[in-house]
Each structure stands twice: as C-alpha cells, then as structure tokens.
mmCIF file of C-alpha atoms and ligand atoms in Angstrom:
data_model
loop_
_atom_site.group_PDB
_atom_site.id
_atom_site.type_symbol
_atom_site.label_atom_id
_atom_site.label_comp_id
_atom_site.label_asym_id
_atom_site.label_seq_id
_atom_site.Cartn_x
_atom_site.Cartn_y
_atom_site.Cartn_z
ATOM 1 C CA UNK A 1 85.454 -96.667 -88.103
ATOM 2 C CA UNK A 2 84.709 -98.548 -91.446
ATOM 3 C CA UNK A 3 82.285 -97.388 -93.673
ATOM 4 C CA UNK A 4 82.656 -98.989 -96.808
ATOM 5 C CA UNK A 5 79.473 -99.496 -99.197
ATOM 6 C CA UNK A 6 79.658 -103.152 -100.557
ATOM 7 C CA UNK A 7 81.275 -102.560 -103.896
ATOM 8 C CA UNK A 8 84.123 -100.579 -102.225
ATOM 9 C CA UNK A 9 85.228 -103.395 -99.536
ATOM 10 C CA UNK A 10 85.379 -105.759 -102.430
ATOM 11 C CA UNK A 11 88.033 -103.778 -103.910
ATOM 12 C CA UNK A 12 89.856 -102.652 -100.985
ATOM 13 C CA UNK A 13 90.500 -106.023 -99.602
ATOM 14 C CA UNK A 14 91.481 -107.455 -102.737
ATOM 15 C CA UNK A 15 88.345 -110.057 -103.690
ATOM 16 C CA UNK A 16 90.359 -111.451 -106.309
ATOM 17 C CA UNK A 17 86.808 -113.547 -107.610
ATOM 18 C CA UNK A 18 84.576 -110.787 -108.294
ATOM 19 C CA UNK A 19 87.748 -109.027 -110.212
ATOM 20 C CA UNK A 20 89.035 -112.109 -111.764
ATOM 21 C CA UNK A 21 85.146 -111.970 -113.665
ATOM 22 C CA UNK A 22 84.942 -108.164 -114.386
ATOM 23 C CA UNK A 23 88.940 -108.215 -115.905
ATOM 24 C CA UNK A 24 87.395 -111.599 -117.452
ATOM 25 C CA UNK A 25 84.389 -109.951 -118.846
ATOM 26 C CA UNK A 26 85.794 -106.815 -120.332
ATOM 27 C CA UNK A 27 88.206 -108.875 -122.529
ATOM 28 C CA UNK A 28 85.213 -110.771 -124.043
ATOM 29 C CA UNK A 29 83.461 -107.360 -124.960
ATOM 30 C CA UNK A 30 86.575 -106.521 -127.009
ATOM 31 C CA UNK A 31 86.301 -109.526 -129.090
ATOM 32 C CA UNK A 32 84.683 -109.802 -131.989
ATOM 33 C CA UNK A 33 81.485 -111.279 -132.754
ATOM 34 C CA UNK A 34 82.025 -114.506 -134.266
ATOM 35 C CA UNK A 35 84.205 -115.841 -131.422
ATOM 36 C CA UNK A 36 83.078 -117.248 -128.366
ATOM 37 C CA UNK A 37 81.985 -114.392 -125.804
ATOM 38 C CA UNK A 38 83.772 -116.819 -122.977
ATOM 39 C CA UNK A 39 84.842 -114.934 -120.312
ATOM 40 C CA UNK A 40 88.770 -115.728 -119.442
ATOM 41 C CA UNK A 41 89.677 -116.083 -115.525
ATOM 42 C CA UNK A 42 93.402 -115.527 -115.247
ATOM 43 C CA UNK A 43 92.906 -114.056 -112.328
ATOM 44 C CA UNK A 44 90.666 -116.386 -111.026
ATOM 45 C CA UNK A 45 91.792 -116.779 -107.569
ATOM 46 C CA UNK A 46 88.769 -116.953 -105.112
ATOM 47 C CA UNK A 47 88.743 -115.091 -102.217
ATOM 48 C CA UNK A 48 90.568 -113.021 -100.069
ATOM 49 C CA UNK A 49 94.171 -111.957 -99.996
ATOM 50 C CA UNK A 50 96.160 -112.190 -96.854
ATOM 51 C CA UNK A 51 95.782 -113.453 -93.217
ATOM 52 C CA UNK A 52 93.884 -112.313 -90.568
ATOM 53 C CA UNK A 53 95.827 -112.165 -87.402
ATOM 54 C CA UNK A 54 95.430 -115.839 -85.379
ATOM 55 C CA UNK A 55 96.163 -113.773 -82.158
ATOM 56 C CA UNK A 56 93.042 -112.983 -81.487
ATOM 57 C CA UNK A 57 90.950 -115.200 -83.064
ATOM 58 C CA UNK A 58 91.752 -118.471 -84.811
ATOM 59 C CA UNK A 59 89.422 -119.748 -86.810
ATOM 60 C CA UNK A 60 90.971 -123.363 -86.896
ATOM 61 C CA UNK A 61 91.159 -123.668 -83.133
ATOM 62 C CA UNK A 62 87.234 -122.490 -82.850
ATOM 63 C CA UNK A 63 86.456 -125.771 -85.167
ATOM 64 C CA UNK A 64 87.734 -128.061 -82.086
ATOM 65 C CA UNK A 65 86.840 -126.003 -79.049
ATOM 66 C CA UNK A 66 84.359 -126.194 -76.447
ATOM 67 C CA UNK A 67 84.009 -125.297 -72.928
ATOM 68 C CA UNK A 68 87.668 -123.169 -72.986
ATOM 69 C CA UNK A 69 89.449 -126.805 -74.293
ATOM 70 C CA UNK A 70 91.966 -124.615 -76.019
ATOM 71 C CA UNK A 71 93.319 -122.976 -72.505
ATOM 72 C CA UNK A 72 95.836 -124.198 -70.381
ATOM 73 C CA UNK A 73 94.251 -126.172 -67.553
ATOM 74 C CA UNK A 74 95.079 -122.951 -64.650
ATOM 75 C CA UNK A 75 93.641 -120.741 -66.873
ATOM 76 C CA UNK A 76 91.086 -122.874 -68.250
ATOM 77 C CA UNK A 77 89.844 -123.012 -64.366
ATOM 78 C CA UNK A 78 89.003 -119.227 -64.508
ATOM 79 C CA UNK A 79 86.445 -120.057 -67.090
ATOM 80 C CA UNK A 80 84.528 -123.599 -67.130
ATOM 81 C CA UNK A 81 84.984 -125.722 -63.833
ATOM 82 C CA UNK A 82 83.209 -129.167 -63.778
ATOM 83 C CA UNK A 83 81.972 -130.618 -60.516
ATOM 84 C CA UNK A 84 80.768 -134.496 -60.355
ATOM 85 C CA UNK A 85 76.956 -134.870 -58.797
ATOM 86 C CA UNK A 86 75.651 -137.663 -56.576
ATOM 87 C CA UNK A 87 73.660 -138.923 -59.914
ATOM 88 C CA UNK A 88 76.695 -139.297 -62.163
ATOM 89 C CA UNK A 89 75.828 -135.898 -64.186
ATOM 90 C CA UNK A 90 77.934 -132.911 -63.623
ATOM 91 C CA UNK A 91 77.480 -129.897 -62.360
ATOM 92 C CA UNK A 92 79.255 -127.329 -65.127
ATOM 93 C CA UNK A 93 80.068 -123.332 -64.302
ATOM 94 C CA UNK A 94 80.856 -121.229 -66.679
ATOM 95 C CA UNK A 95 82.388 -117.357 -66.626
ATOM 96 C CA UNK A 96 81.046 -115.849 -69.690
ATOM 97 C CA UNK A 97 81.785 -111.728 -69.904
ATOM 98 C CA UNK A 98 80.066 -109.515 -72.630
ATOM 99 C CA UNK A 99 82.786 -107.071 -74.083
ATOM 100 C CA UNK A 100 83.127 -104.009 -76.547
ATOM 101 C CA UNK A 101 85.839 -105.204 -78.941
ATOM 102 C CA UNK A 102 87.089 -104.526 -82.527
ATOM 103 C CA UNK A 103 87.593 -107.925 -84.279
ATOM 104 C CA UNK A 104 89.300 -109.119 -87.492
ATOM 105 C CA UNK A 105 87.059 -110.267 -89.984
ATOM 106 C CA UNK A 106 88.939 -109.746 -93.104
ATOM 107 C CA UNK A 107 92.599 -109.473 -93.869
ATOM 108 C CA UNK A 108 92.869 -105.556 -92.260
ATOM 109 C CA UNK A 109 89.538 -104.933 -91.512
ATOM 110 C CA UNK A 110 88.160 -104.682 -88.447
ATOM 111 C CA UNK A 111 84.539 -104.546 -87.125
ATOM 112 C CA UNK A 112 83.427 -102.865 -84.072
ATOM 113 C CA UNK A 113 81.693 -105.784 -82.216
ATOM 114 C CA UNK A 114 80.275 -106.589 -78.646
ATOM 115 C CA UNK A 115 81.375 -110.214 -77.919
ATOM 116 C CA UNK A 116 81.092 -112.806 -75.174
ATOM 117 C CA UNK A 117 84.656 -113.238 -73.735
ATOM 118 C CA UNK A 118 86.322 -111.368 -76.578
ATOM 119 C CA UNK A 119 85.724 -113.757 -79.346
ATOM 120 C CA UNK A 120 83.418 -113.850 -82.116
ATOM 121 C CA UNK A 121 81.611 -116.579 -82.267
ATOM 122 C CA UNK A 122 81.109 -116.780 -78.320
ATOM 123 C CA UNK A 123 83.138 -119.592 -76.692
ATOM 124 C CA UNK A 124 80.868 -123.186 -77.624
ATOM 125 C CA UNK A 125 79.075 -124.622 -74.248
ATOM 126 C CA UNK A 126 78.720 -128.352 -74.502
ATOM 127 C CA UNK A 127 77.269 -130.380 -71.867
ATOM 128 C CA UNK A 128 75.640 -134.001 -71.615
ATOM 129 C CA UNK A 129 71.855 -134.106 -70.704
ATOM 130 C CA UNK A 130 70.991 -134.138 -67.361
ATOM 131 C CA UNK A 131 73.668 -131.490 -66.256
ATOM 132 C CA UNK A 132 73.229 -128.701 -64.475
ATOM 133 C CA UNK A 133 74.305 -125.289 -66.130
ATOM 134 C CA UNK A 134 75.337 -122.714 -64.110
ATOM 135 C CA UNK A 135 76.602 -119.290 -66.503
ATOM 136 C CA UNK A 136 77.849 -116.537 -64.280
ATOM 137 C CA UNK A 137 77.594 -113.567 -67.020
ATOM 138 C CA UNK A 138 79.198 -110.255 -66.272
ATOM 139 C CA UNK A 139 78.246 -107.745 -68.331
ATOM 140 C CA UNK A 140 81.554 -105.463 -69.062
ATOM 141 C CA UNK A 141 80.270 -103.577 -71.952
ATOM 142 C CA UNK A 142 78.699 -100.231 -72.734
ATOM 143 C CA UNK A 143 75.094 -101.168 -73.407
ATOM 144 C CA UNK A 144 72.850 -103.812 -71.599
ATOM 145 C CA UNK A 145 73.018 -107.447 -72.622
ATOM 146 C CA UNK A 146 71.754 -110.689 -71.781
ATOM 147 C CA UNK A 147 72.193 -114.832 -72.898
ATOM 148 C CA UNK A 148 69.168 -116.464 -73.760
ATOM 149 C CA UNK A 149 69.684 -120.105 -74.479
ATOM 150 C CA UNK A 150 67.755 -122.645 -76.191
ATOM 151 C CA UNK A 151 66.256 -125.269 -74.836
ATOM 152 C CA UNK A 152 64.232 -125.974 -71.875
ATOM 153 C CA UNK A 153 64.094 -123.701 -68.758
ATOM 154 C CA UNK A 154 62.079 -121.159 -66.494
ATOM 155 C CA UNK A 155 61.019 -118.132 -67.374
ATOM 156 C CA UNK A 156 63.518 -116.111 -64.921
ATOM 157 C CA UNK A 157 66.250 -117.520 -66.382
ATOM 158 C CA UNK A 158 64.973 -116.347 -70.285
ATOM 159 C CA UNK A 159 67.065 -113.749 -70.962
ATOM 160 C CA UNK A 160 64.342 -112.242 -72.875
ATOM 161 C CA UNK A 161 61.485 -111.050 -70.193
ATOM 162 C CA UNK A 162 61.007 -107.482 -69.551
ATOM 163 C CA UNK A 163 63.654 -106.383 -67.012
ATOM 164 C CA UNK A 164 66.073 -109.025 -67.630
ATOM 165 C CA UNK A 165 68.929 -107.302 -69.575
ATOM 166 C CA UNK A 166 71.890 -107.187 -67.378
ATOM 167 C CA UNK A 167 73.352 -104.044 -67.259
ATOM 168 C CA UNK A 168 76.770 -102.379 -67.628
ATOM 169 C CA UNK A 169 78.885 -103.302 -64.788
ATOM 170 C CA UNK A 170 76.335 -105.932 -63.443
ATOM 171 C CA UNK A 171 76.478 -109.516 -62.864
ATOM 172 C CA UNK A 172 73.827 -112.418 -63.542
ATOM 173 C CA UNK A 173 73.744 -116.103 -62.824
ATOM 174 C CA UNK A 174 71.542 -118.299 -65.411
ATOM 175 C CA UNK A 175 71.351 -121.699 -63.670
ATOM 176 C CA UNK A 176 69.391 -124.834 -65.572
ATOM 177 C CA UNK A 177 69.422 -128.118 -66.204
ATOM 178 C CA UNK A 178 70.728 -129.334 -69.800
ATOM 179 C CA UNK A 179 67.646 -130.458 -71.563
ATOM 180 C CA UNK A 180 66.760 -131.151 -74.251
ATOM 181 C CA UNK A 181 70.409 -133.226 -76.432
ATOM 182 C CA UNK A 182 70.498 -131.784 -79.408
ATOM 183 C CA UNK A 183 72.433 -128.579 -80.710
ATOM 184 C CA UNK A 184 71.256 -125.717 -79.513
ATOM 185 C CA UNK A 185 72.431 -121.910 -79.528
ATOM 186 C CA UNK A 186 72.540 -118.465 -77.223
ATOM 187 C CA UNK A 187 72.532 -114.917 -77.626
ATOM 188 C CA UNK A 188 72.338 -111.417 -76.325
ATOM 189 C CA UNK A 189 68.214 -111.070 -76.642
ATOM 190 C CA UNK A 190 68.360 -107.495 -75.687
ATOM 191 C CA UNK A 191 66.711 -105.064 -77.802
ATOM 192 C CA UNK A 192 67.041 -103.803 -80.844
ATOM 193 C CA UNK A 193 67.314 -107.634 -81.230
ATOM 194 C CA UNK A 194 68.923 -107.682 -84.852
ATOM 195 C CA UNK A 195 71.674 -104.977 -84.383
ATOM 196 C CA UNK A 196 72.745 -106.925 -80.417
ATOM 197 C CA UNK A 197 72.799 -110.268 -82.406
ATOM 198 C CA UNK A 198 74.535 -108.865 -85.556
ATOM 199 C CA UNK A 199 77.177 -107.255 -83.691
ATOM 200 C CA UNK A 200 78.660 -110.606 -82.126
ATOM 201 C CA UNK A 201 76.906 -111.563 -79.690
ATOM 202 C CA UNK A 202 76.395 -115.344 -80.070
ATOM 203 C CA UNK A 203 77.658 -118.936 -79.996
ATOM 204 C CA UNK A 204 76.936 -122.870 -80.272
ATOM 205 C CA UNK A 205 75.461 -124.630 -77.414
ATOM 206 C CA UNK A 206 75.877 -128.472 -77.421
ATOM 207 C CA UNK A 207 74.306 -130.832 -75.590
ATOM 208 C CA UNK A 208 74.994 -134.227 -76.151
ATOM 209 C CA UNK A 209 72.500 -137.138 -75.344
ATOM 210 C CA UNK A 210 73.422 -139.255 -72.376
ATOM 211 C CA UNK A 211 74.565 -142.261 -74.651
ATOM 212 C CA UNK A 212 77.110 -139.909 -76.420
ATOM 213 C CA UNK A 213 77.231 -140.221 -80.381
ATOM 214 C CA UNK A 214 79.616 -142.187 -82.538
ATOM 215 C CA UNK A 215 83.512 -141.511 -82.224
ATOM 216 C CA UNK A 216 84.095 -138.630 -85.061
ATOM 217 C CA UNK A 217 85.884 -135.470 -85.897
ATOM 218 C CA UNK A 218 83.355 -132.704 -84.341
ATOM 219 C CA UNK A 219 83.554 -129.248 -86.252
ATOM 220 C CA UNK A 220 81.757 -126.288 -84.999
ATOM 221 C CA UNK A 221 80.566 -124.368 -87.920
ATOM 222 C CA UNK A 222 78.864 -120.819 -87.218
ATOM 223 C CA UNK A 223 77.325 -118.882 -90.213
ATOM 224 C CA UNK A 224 77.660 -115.642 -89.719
ATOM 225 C CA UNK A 225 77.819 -111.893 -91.080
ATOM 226 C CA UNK A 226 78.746 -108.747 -90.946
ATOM 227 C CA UNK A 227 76.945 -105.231 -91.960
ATOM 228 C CA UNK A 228 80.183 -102.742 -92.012
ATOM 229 C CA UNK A 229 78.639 -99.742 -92.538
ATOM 230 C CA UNK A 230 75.665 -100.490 -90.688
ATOM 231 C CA UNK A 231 72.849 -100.069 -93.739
ATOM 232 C CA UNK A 232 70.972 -102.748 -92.629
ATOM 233 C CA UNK A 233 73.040 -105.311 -95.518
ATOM 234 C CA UNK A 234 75.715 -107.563 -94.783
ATOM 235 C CA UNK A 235 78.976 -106.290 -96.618
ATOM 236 C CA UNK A 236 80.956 -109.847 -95.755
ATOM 237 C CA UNK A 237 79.672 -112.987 -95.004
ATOM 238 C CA UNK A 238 81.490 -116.157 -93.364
ATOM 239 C CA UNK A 239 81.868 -119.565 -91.799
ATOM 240 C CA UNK A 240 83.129 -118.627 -88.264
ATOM 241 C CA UNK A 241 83.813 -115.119 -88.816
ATOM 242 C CA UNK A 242 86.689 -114.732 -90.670
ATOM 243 C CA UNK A 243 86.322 -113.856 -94.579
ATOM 244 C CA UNK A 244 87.589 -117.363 -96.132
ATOM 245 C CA UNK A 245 89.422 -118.066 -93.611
ATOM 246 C CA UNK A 246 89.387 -122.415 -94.338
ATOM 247 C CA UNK A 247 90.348 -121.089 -98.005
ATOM 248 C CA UNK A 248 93.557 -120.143 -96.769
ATOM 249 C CA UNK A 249 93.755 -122.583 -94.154
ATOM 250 C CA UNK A 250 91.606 -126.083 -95.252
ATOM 251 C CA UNK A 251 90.072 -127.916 -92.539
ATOM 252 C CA UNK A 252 92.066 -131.026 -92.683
ATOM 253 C CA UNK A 253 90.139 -134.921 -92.076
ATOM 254 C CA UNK A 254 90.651 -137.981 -92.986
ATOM 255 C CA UNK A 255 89.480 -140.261 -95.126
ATOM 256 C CA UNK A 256 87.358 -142.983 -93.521
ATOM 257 C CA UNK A 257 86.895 -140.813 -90.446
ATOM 258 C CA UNK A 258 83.221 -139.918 -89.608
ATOM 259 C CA UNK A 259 82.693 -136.012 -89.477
ATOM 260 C CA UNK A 260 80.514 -134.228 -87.674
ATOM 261 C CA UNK A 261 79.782 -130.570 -87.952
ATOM 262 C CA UNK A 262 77.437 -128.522 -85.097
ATOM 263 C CA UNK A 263 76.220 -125.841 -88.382
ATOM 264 C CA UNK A 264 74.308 -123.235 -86.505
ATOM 265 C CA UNK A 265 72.977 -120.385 -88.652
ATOM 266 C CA UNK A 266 73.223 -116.634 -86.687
ATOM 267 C CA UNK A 267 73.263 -114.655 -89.940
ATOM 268 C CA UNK A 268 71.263 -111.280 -89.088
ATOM 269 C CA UNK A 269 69.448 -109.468 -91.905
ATOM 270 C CA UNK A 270 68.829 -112.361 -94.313
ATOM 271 C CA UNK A 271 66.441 -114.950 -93.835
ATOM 272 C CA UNK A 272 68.065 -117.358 -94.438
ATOM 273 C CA UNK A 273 71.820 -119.234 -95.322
ATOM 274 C CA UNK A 274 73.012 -122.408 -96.516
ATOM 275 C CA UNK A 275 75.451 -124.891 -97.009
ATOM 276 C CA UNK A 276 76.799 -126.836 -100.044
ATOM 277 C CA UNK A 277 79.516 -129.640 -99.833
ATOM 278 C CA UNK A 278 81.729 -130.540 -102.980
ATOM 279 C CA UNK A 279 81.562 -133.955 -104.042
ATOM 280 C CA UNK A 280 79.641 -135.926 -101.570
ATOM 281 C CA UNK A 281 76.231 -136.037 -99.702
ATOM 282 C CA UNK A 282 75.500 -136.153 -95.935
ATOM 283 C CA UNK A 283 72.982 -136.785 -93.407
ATOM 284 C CA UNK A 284 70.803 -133.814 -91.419
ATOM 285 C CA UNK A 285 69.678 -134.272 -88.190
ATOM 286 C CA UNK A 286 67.511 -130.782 -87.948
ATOM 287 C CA UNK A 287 67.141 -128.493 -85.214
ATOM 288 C CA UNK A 288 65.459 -130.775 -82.415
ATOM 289 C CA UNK A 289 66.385 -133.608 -80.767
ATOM 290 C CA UNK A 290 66.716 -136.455 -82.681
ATOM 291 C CA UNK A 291 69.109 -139.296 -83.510
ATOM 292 C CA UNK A 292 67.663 -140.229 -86.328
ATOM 293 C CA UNK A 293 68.794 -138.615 -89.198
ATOM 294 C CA UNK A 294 65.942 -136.698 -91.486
ATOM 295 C CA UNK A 295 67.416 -136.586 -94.757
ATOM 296 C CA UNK A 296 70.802 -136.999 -97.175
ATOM 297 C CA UNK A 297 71.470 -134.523 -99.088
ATOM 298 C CA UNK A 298 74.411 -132.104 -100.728
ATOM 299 C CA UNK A 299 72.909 -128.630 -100.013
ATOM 300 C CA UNK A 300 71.472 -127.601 -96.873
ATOM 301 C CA UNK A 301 69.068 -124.484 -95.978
ATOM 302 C CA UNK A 302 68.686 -123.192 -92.599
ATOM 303 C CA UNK A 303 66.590 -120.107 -91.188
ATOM 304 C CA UNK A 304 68.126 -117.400 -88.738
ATOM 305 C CA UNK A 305 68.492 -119.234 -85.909
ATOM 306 C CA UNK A 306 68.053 -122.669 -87.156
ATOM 307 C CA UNK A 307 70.691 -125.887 -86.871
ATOM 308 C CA UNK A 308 71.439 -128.776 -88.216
ATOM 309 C CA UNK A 309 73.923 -131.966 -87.399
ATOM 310 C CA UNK A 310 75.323 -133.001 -90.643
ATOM 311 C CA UNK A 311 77.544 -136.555 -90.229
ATOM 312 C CA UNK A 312 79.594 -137.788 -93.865
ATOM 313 C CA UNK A 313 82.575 -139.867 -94.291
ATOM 314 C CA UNK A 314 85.123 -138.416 -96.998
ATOM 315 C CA UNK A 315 85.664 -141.034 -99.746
ATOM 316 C CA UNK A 316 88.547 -139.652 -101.803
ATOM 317 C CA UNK A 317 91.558 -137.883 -100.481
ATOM 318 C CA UNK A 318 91.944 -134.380 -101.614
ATOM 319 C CA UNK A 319 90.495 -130.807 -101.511
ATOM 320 C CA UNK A 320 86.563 -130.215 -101.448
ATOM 321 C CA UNK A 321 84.845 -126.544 -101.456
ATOM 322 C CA UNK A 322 82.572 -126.018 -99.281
ATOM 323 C CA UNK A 323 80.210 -122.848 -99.315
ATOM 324 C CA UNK A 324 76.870 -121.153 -98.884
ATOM 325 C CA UNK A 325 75.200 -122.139 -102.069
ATOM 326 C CA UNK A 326 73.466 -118.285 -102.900
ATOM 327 C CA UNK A 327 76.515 -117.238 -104.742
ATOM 328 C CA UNK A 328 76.844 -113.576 -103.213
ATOM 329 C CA UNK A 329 77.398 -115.092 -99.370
ATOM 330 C CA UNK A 330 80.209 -117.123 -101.471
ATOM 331 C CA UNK A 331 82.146 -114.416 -103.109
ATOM 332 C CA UNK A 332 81.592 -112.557 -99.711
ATOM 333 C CA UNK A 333 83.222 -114.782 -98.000
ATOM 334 C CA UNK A 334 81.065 -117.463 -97.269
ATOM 335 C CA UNK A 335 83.515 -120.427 -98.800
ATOM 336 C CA UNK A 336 86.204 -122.584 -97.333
ATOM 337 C CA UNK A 337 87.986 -125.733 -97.962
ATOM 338 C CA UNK A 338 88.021 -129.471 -96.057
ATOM 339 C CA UNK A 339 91.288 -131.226 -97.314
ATOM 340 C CA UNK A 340 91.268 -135.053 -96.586
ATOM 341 C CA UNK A 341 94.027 -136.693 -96.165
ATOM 342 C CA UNK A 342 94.467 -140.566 -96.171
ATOM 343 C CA UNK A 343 94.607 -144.111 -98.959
ATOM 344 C CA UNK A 344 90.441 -143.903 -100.533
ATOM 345 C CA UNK A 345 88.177 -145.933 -99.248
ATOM 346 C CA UNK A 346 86.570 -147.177 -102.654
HETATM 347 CU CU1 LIG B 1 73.148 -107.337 -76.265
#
C-alpha cells in the first residue's frame, strides 16, 4: 500500500518540473545581486518519467472507445449487444461488473481502486436518443455499489434511494430509455459518496441526438484524481487517469479535421477543474442538451460533476499543450499534448 505525502511522490516518481524549478531556483540564490535572479531550467522537462504499462489500461485507446469498440467482435458480445426495435431505435445491453483492482496511475505506482469492468475511467456508454438502456451490473467487489446515471429516469432505477446499493455478490438490472442527447455521466452513488467516487468508480455516458452531430474526431476526456494516501487531498491529478500520459504519447489530429472532445469532470475533493488549450479557442456546449454552442473560449471551468462538448479545428500543424489551467493539477499530472499533423489551413 502507498502512502506517500504529496512532496514525497513528486520525488519518487521523478516529476522532473517541480525539480527542474527548485535545481533552477537554488542556482539563482547563489548569484550575486546585481545579476538577474532568473531562474535557469536545464532540467526543465515536464512531467513524468517512464511508461505506465498499456496492458491494462491504455490511455490512447480510452480516447476512441465506447460501448467495448476496442474488443474483438466474440468478445465484444459478452459485453454490449445491440438489438434493432420496431421504431428504428435500438435496444442496447450492457454487462458492466464493479471490481477491487490496483491500477497504474503513474509510471510504478499503483492505486488501490474499485472499478467498473477493471478499468479506470469505466468503459464510455453511448447511445442515440430514444434507445432503450438496459445495464446488467454485477457487483463483484468487497463493499456495496451502485450506477446512477444522468439523465432522465424513475426513481427505482436511481441508484441513489435508500436500499438501492447492490451488494457483494449481487446482481441488478437498470433499464431506461436514453433521454435526454447530450453528455452525460455515471457513478457508484453509494455512501460515503466522495471516497466510492474517488476510488474509480465512474465513466462518460453519451447520448447522441437523433440527427447525429457533424463527422469529427470524438475524444473522451475524463478529469480525474487520485488521493494516495487517503488524507482527503489529491496527490496526482490527470486527464484519463494516467499521470501525463498524452505527454508521452500526444493525441494525434489533423489539421482541418473537426474535434470533438466529451470533457467530463469526476475530480473528488476539489471543487472544481479546468481545461486550457494552447494556441487556439473552441466552442462549449455546457452540461445540458443543447446544439447550440454557449460560448468560445481558450480556458474552460467545470464543477465536480459538470461537462462540457468542446468542438475546434486545428489551424497549424504541430504540438499544442493542453492542461488544467490551476498550475498544481498541471505539475500533478494534469497536462498532455494534441500533435496535428497535416499542410495549415491558413
Ligand atoms: Cu461504490
């Protein structure tokens, strides 16, 4: 078991940033007064150091996944099955399981989390409105959990209610129709609420309006973080789970393409996150249901629980950061590349 105060994990796994500015800073305390106090950055290399294992998780894949895409069509089956309805909608079943597992979120460390079908996010359930939902949950971890989804339903099948945590060993079927488009989210809503959420388990829930969107690139993009030594404080903080894992990796577009990320905000224990985007502005569509697009912007700000749409077009081919914009999420963490690829477009 981990149990690492904050200033320790940053130098155990190696967060080159933060060092790069103390090595920086102590050389401009030895200089003398009448040069400039600038801090040098030799070591300036931001973020992690290493790979987490793609075994288990892989970050990249979870950008372009939803409703098991990423299996093999047998063993896809096991998991999400589609069945065509006399109105033209579909009737979609999912196998969701809750699990105890220890997951990668850093280069060699692991965090002790309870997850829907092993992963961290949960697997992404995307449906058109008008569907029927049918989530067979089995519940194959030590303490009682539950999914409670967003969006319109009844009452029995909250997730929430007194009574309606599903219990080690036990099975429950959440049937509903997919209402309202928009993107949505689920989660264990079993109490103590913060420490079931923090622990893992959550995920994206898509539902896409019965006219579809424009043709784009779809990203699904969960803020998230972790509290390693379980003081109530997030020790690491990420996009999709893994410490800077699009640093190492860059989440390649292209040019000219529209992008679209699904940015759903499940950090526990801070109110709130955010989102910057180097060198170009796009448009929100807020948590709702809305085609219309509310604002156009650079830097984005969402609450626990809160989502947004954001749509842009990459101009210039090349690398551009993206990252939460309160600097301690990004030196957590919380900071990534997109690397376009393609002739500009200006
Ligand atoms: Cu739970």
């Amino acid at each position: 078991m981990w149990s690492l105060s904050r200033r320790a994990w940053l130098q155990a796994t190696g967060f080159a940033s933060l060092a790069g500015s103390l090595v920086g800073g102590a050389r401009a305390a030895g200089q003398s007064a009448g040069s400039a106090p600038h801090p040098r950055h030799d070591a300036h290399v931001m973020g992690t150091v290493g790979r987490t294992s793609p075994d288990a998780f892989d970050a990249t894949a979870y950008l372009r996944t939803w409703n098991f895409s990423d299996l093999p069509a047998e063993e896809r089956s096991k998991f999400y099955r589609e069945t065509p309805r006399g109105d033209g909608t579909l009737l979609r079943e999912y196998e969701i399981y809750a699990a105890d597992r220890e997951i990668e979120i850093a280069p060699g460390l692991f965090f002790p989390a309870w997850t829907y079908n092993g992963q961290v996010p949960g697997p992404t359930i995307r449906a058109t409105e008008g569907d029927r939902i049918r989530v067979t949950f089995r519940n194959l971890g030590t303490h009682p959990h539950s999914i409670h989804f967003h969006g319109w339903h009844p009452p029995a099948m909250d997730g929430a209610l007194a009574g309606q945590e599903v219990h080690p060993g036990e099975t429950f079927v959440y049937e509903f129709d997919a209402d309202p488009f928009g993107l949505h989210l689920y989660h264990c809503h079993t109490v103590p609420l913060k420490r079931h959420i923090h622990k893992g388990l959550y995920g994206a829930f898509i539902i896409d309006p019965k006219e579809g969107r424009p043709p784009a690139d779809e990203l699904v993009m969960v803020m998230n973080a972790f509290d390693t030594n379980f003081d109530v404080e997030n020790e690491m903080y990420a996009v999709n789970t893994i410490a800077n894992a699009y640093m190492h990796e860059p989440i390649r577009v292209r040019v000219g393409q529209l992008v679209r990320m699904y940015l759903v905000n499940l950090t526990e224990f801070d109110p709130v996150n955010s989102l910057h985007l180097h060198g170009m502005f796009f448009d929100v569509y807020r948590t709702g249901t809305s085609l219309t697009p509310s604002e156009k912007t650079d830097t984005l700000m969402l609450c626990q629980g809160e989502r947004a749409i954001l749509e842009t077009m990459f101009r210039y081919p090349g690398d551009f950061m993206f990252h939460a914009h309160q600097s301690e999420f990004a030196e957590l963490g919380w900071m990534g590349l997109f690397r376009a690829e393609g002739a500009p477009t200006t």
